[in-house]
Amino acid sequence: MTSPPDNDLFTAPYSGLSVNSAKRFVIGQLREAGLDSPDLDARLLVMAATGFSHADMIARGTDLLSTEALELMSDYTERRLAGEPVDNILGSREFYGRSFKINKDVLSPRPETEMLVDAALEILKETPDARILDLGTGSGAIIISCLAEAAHAEGVAVDMSPEALTIAEQNAKTHGVADRLTFLCGSWFEPVTGVFDIILSNPPYITDEAMTALDIEVAKFDPELALRGGADGLTAYRAIISEAEAYLKPGGSLLLEIGYDQGQTVFNILQALPYEDVSIHRDLSGHERMIKALLKS
Ligand code: GLN
């Protein structure tokens, strides 16, 4: 077996490169560029380029790369070097134990958002055939996880972006919940009718000022529509909270993800309306991440 050249591997008319050598080469490139997790990223990119599983990576490390796999690996590596997150390159992201298709039209679901699913499932234990509404569904990760875990629940998912809804619909089919989930295109409650046991949302909450200082991976690869929350970051909360009352059953729950410093202000917005049992919940890093309120019965 030959080893890779020191110069640009991908432009060399190269043959006989093993999976292991390819991975080492990609690790070197990513490390040199100062990326955070070169080993893991390289492994995932080589797996995607070759179609190898984790087990294949161990058992078949000396297999030679096909020309096709080499080209794909070259493309993926260049994209990673340009700052694109691995999840976007692979087109999928893990959330609540399932893989969700993602692309530039949807926010990549973050691990801390799993809190909303936990909170919804807690409520669903008491109300097994509940109706759930997800506002700004994006990839659909939150509501699809809820419906996949709670077999009798039904849901409505809303997004302003038709492109996002296309992705969410595919994810709903993949996870077997499409028959219990209706998708509507519009702004917040605008296309919605009926009442719900749970209304949940991870709305855009980043202030205009913070939008200017986002990590490149977020700024370039998550849609602005899913991030920008207006001058004080609270535009979406005002819209959702003021209208939610008309779409919640008495005693129904509102579950909203919040930014780490927005707990008190969102709490105050809720306090001015007929909600009770308003509580702020922290994520695993200790940051305020979710606010929960019940509509007075
Ligand atoms: N949690 C995301 C971030 O900090 C923001 C998501 C949102 O605005 N809802 O990048």
Short mmCIF file of C-alpha atoms and ligand atoms in Angstrom, two decimals:
data_model
loop_
_atom_site.label_atom_id
_atom_site.label_comp_id
_atom_site.label_asym_id
_atom_site.label_seq_id
_atom_site.Cartn_x
_atom_site.Cartn_y
_atom_site.Cartn_z
CA MET A 1 0.00 0.00 0.00
CA THR A 2 1.22 3.49 -0.88
CA SER A 3 0.91 6.37 1.54
CA PRO A 4 -0.69 9.70 0.73
CA PRO A 5 1.43 12.50 -0.69
CA ASP A 6 2.21 15.54 1.44
CA ASN A 7 0.73 17.96 -1.04
CA ASP A 8 -2.93 18.20 -1.93
CA LEU A 9 -4.15 14.64 -1.78
CA PHE A 10 -7.28 15.36 -3.67
CA THR A 11 -5.79 16.89 -6.77
CA ALA A 12 -3.18 14.17 -7.11
CA PRO A 13 -4.07 11.39 -9.54
CA TYR A 14 -4.01 9.08 -6.59
CA SER A 15 -4.89 5.44 -6.38
CA GLY A 16 -4.50 2.83 -3.72
CA LEU A 17 -5.41 5.03 -0.74
CA SER A 18 -6.74 3.05 2.20
CA VAL A 19 -9.64 4.15 4.40
CA ASN A 20 -7.25 4.46 7.37
CA SER A 21 -4.78 6.62 5.47
CA ALA A 22 -7.57 8.77 4.10
CA LYS A 23 -8.89 9.32 7.60
CA ARG A 24 -5.41 10.24 8.90
CA PHE A 25 -5.00 12.69 6.04
CA VAL A 26 -8.34 14.38 6.74
CA ILE A 27 -7.56 14.54 10.48
CA GLY A 28 -4.31 16.34 9.63
CA GLN A 29 -6.08 18.86 7.42
CA LEU A 30 -8.78 19.62 9.97
CA ARG A 31 -6.28 19.83 12.82
CA GLU A 32 -4.09 22.22 10.86
CA ALA A 33 -7.13 24.43 10.30
CA GLY A 34 -7.61 24.56 14.09
CA LEU A 35 -11.01 22.83 14.14
CA ASP A 36 -12.27 21.55 17.50
CA SER A 37 -12.79 17.84 16.95
CA PRO A 38 -10.67 16.75 13.98
CA ASP A 39 -10.67 13.03 14.83
CA LEU A 40 -14.42 12.65 15.19
CA ASP A 41 -15.18 14.91 12.24
CA ALA A 42 -12.77 13.05 9.96
CA ARG A 43 -14.19 9.72 10.99
CA LEU A 44 -17.76 10.83 10.25
CA LEU A 45 -16.82 12.39 6.92
CA VAL A 46 -14.91 9.32 5.77
CA MET A 47 -17.80 7.11 6.88
CA ALA A 48 -20.21 9.23 4.86
CA ALA A 49 -17.95 9.22 1.80
CA THR A 50 -17.45 5.45 1.88
CA GLY A 51 -20.82 4.38 3.26
CA PHE A 52 -18.93 2.51 5.99
CA SER A 53 -20.50 1.84 9.39
CA HIS A 54 -18.56 2.23 12.66
CA ALA A 55 -17.92 -1.52 12.55
CA ASP A 56 -16.65 -1.31 8.94
CA MET A 57 -14.24 1.44 9.97
CA ILE A 58 -12.62 -0.98 12.39
CA ALA A 59 -12.78 -4.16 10.32
CA ARG A 60 -12.14 -2.71 6.86
CA GLY A 61 -9.65 0.10 7.49
CA THR A 62 -7.24 -1.29 4.92
CA ASP A 63 -9.84 -1.39 2.11
CA LEU A 64 -8.98 0.95 -0.73
CA LEU A 65 -11.13 3.98 -1.45
CA SER A 66 -13.03 4.04 -4.73
CA THR A 67 -12.57 7.10 -6.95
CA GLU A 68 -16.12 8.10 -6.08
CA ALA A 69 -15.49 7.91 -2.34
CA LEU A 70 -12.29 9.89 -2.76
CA GLU A 71 -14.13 12.65 -4.60
CA LEU A 72 -16.85 12.77 -1.98
CA MET A 73 -14.28 12.86 0.79
CA SER A 74 -12.49 15.71 -0.94
CA ASP A 75 -15.73 17.66 -1.25
CA TYR A 76 -16.76 17.04 2.37
CA THR A 77 -13.32 17.99 3.68
CA GLU A 78 -13.29 21.25 1.74
CA ARG A 79 -16.73 22.11 3.06
CA ARG A 80 -15.67 21.35 6.63
CA LEU A 81 -12.54 23.49 6.16
CA ALA A 82 -14.81 26.32 4.97
CA GLY A 83 -16.66 26.14 8.31
CA GLU A 84 -19.69 24.01 7.43
CA PRO A 85 -20.73 21.85 10.42
CA VAL A 86 -20.42 18.09 9.96
CA ASP A 87 -24.17 17.64 10.52
CA ASN A 88 -24.97 19.94 7.61
CA ILE A 89 -22.49 18.15 5.37
CA LEU A 90 -23.99 14.78 6.27
CA GLY A 91 -27.51 16.21 6.07
CA SER A 92 -28.67 14.73 9.34
CA ARG A 93 -28.53 15.30 13.07
CA GLU A 94 -29.32 13.16 16.09
CA PHE A 95 -32.10 14.40 18.37
CA TYR A 96 -33.81 12.49 21.17
CA GLY A 97 -32.25 9.26 19.92
CA ARG A 98 -33.39 9.59 16.31
CA SER A 99 -31.74 10.85 13.17
CA PHE A 100 -33.34 13.92 11.55
CA LYS A 101 -32.73 15.14 8.05
CA ILE A 102 -31.49 18.74 8.08
CA ASN A 103 -30.26 21.29 5.55
CA LYS A 104 -29.70 25.04 5.29
CA ASP A 105 -33.46 25.70 5.50
CA VAL A 106 -33.84 24.39 9.06
CA LEU A 107 -32.16 25.03 12.39
CA SER A 108 -30.05 22.04 13.44
CA PRO A 109 -31.82 20.78 16.54
CA ARG A 110 -29.62 21.29 19.62
CA PRO A 111 -29.29 18.78 22.46
CA GLU A 112 -30.59 21.29 25.02
CA THR A 113 -33.89 21.48 23.11
CA GLU A 114 -34.56 17.85 24.13
CA MET A 115 -35.81 19.42 27.39
CA LEU A 116 -38.99 20.47 25.62
CA VAL A 117 -39.65 16.88 24.59
CA ASP A 118 -39.05 15.64 28.14
CA ALA A 119 -41.47 18.23 29.50
CA ALA A 120 -44.12 17.42 26.89
CA LEU A 121 -43.83 13.67 27.54
CA GLU A 122 -44.28 14.27 31.25
CA ILE A 123 -47.60 15.98 30.47
CA LEU A 124 -48.56 13.32 27.91
CA LYS A 125 -48.32 10.62 30.58
CA GLU A 126 -51.44 12.16 32.10
CA THR A 127 -53.13 12.94 28.75
CA PRO A 128 -52.24 10.08 26.39
CA ASP A 129 -54.36 11.21 23.42
CA ALA A 130 -53.42 14.85 23.65
CA ARG A 131 -53.22 17.33 20.79
CA ILE A 132 -49.91 19.17 20.47
CA LEU A 133 -49.10 22.29 18.47
CA ASP A 134 -45.49 23.11 17.50
CA LEU A 135 -44.88 26.66 16.29
CA GLY A 136 -41.84 27.19 14.05
CA THR A 137 -41.25 23.48 13.66
CA GLY A 138 -38.16 23.64 11.40
CA SER A 139 -36.90 20.08 10.96
CA GLY A 140 -39.86 18.90 13.03
CA ALA A 141 -37.50 17.35 15.57
CA ILE A 142 -39.45 18.42 18.67
CA ILE A 143 -42.97 17.39 17.72
CA ILE A 144 -41.90 14.30 15.79
CA SER A 145 -39.98 13.10 18.86
CA CYS A 146 -43.05 13.72 21.03
CA LEU A 147 -45.37 11.81 18.69
CA ALA A 148 -42.88 8.98 18.21
CA GLU A 149 -42.67 8.54 21.99
CA ALA A 150 -46.39 8.99 22.68
CA ALA A 151 -48.29 6.70 20.34
CA HIS A 152 -51.74 8.22 20.89
CA ALA A 153 -50.87 11.90 20.66
CA GLU A 154 -51.68 13.95 17.57
CA GLY A 155 -50.01 17.10 16.39
CA VAL A 156 -50.03 20.17 14.21
CA ALA A 157 -46.72 21.68 13.12
CA VAL A 158 -46.45 25.21 11.73
CA ASP A 159 -43.64 26.98 9.90
CA MET A 160 -43.44 30.09 7.73
CA SER A 161 -40.91 28.40 5.51
CA PRO A 162 -42.31 25.94 2.93
CA GLU A 163 -38.76 24.61 2.50
CA ALA A 164 -38.58 23.77 6.20
CA LEU A 165 -41.97 22.02 6.03
CA THR A 166 -40.71 19.82 3.21
CA ILE A 167 -37.88 18.60 5.45
CA ALA A 168 -40.19 18.20 8.46
CA GLU A 169 -42.63 16.13 6.38
CA GLN A 170 -39.85 13.80 5.30
CA ASN A 171 -38.74 13.41 8.92
CA ALA A 172 -42.31 12.66 10.00
CA LYS A 173 -42.51 9.86 7.40
CA THR A 174 -39.12 8.46 8.37
CA HIS A 175 -40.18 8.24 12.00
CA GLY A 176 -43.62 6.83 11.30
CA VAL A 177 -45.75 9.69 12.64
CA ALA A 178 -46.95 11.30 9.40
CA ASP A 179 -50.52 10.00 9.91
CA ARG A 180 -50.80 11.83 13.25
CA LEU A 181 -49.14 15.09 12.24
CA THR A 182 -50.59 17.92 10.13
CA PHE A 183 -48.30 20.54 8.61
CA LEU A 184 -49.43 24.14 8.08
CA CYS A 185 -47.55 26.99 6.44
CA GLY A 186 -47.80 30.44 8.02
CA SER A 187 -46.72 32.75 10.79
CA TRP A 188 -47.30 31.39 14.32
CA PHE A 189 -51.08 30.89 14.85
CA GLU A 190 -52.16 32.41 11.54
CA PRO A 191 -52.98 29.06 9.80
CA VAL A 192 -54.07 27.26 13.00
CA THR A 193 -57.58 26.26 14.07
CA GLY A 194 -58.73 24.25 17.07
CA VAL A 195 -57.48 23.91 20.61
CA PHE A 196 -54.55 22.00 22.06
CA ASP A 197 -53.39 20.39 25.29
CA ILE A 198 -49.81 21.49 24.68
CA ILE A 199 -48.39 24.35 22.65
CA LEU A 200 -44.63 24.28 22.32
CA SER A 201 -42.00 26.22 20.43
CA ASN A 202 -38.30 26.88 20.09
CA PRO A 203 -38.75 30.34 18.55
CA PRO A 204 -36.02 32.64 17.26
CA TYR A 205 -34.65 34.46 20.31
CA ILE A 206 -31.29 35.98 19.43
CA THR A 207 -31.11 39.76 19.77
CA ASP A 208 -30.12 41.88 16.78
CA GLU A 209 -26.92 42.76 18.61
CA ALA A 210 -25.98 39.13 19.33
CA MET A 211 -26.77 38.25 15.69
CA THR A 212 -23.67 40.23 14.72
CA ALA A 213 -21.43 38.04 16.89
CA LEU A 214 -22.65 34.51 16.08
CA ASP A 215 -20.20 31.64 15.53
CA ILE A 216 -19.59 31.22 11.84
CA GLU A 217 -21.11 27.73 11.93
CA VAL A 218 -24.39 29.15 13.21
CA ALA A 219 -24.35 32.36 11.17
CA LYS A 220 -23.72 30.63 7.86
CA PHE A 221 -25.51 27.33 8.24
CA ASP A 222 -28.60 27.90 10.38
CA PRO A 223 -31.38 29.99 8.77
CA GLU A 224 -31.62 33.55 10.05
CA LEU A 225 -35.40 33.14 10.22
CA ALA A 226 -34.92 30.56 12.98
CA LEU A 227 -32.52 32.72 15.00
CA ARG A 228 -33.32 36.44 14.82
CA GLY A 229 -35.64 37.46 17.63
CA GLY A 230 -35.72 41.23 16.98
CA ALA A 231 -34.12 44.14 18.81
CA ASP A 232 -34.57 42.61 22.29
CA GLY A 233 -34.86 38.98 21.17
CA LEU A 234 -38.45 38.77 22.43
CA THR A 235 -40.57 39.49 19.34
CA ALA A 236 -41.63 35.86 18.93
CA TYR A 237 -42.51 35.42 22.62
CA ARG A 238 -44.82 38.43 22.58
CA ALA A 239 -46.60 37.13 19.49
CA ILE A 240 -46.91 33.55 20.72
CA ILE A 241 -47.85 34.29 24.32
CA SER A 242 -50.50 36.89 23.55
CA GLU A 243 -52.33 34.56 21.17
CA ALA A 244 -51.74 31.16 22.77
CA GLU A 245 -54.60 31.66 25.19
CA ALA A 246 -57.15 31.27 22.38
CA TYR A 247 -55.63 27.95 21.24
CA LEU A 248 -55.02 26.22 24.58
CA LYS A 249 -57.56 24.10 26.40
CA PRO A 250 -58.17 25.34 29.96
CA GLY A 251 -55.29 23.98 32.04
CA GLY A 252 -53.26 23.37 28.86
CA SER A 253 -49.50 23.86 28.85
CA LEU A 254 -47.29 26.31 27.04
CA LEU A 255 -43.65 25.18 26.74
CA LEU A 256 -41.14 27.61 25.28
CA GLU A 257 -37.41 27.39 24.83
CA ILE A 258 -35.71 30.61 25.97
CA GLY A 259 -32.25 32.16 25.76
CA TYR A 260 -30.10 31.86 28.91
CA ASP A 261 -30.86 35.46 29.99
CA GLN A 262 -34.53 35.70 28.98
CA GLY A 263 -36.22 33.80 31.83
CA GLN A 264 -37.31 36.79 33.89
CA THR A 265 -38.60 38.90 30.98
CA VAL A 266 -40.58 36.04 29.43
CA PHE A 267 -41.86 35.23 32.94
CA ASN A 268 -43.12 38.82 33.22
CA ILE A 269 -44.88 38.64 29.84
CA LEU A 270 -46.68 35.48 31.01
CA GLN A 271 -47.57 36.94 34.40
CA ALA A 272 -49.56 39.71 32.76
CA LEU A 273 -51.86 37.13 31.14
CA PRO A 274 -54.12 34.38 32.55
CA TYR A 275 -51.37 31.81 33.07
CA GLU A 276 -50.46 30.09 36.30
CA ASP A 277 -47.72 27.79 37.60
CA VAL A 278 -45.14 29.62 35.53
CA SER A 279 -41.76 27.94 35.98
CA ILE A 280 -38.29 28.40 34.51
CA HIS A 281 -36.20 25.27 33.92
CA ARG A 282 -32.43 24.96 33.54
CA ASP A 283 -30.57 22.77 31.05
CA LEU A 284 -27.72 20.40 31.87
CA SER A 285 -25.21 23.25 31.67
CA GLY A 286 -27.17 25.13 34.34
CA HIS A 287 -28.55 27.76 31.93
CA GLU A 288 -32.17 28.81 31.98
CA ARG A 289 -33.51 27.12 28.86
CA MET A 290 -37.25 26.54 29.05
CA ILE A 291 -40.28 28.26 30.49
CA LYS A 292 -43.50 26.44 31.24
CA ALA A 293 -46.91 27.91 32.02
CA LEU A 294 -50.43 26.58 32.38
CA LEU A 295 -53.50 28.38 31.08
CA LYS A 296 -55.80 29.02 34.02
CA SER A 297 -58.76 26.66 33.98
N1 GLN B 1 -30.04 27.77 20.58
C1 GLN B 1 -29.75 28.42 19.33
C2 GLN B 1 -28.37 29.05 19.40
O1 GLN B 1 -27.99 29.54 20.44
C3 GLN B 1 -30.74 29.50 19.04
C4 GLN B 1 -32.04 28.92 18.68
C5 GLN B 1 -33.13 29.92 18.68
O2 GLN B 1 -32.97 31.12 18.46
N2 GLN B 1 -34.25 29.42 18.95
O3 GLN B 1 -27.67 29.03 18.42
#
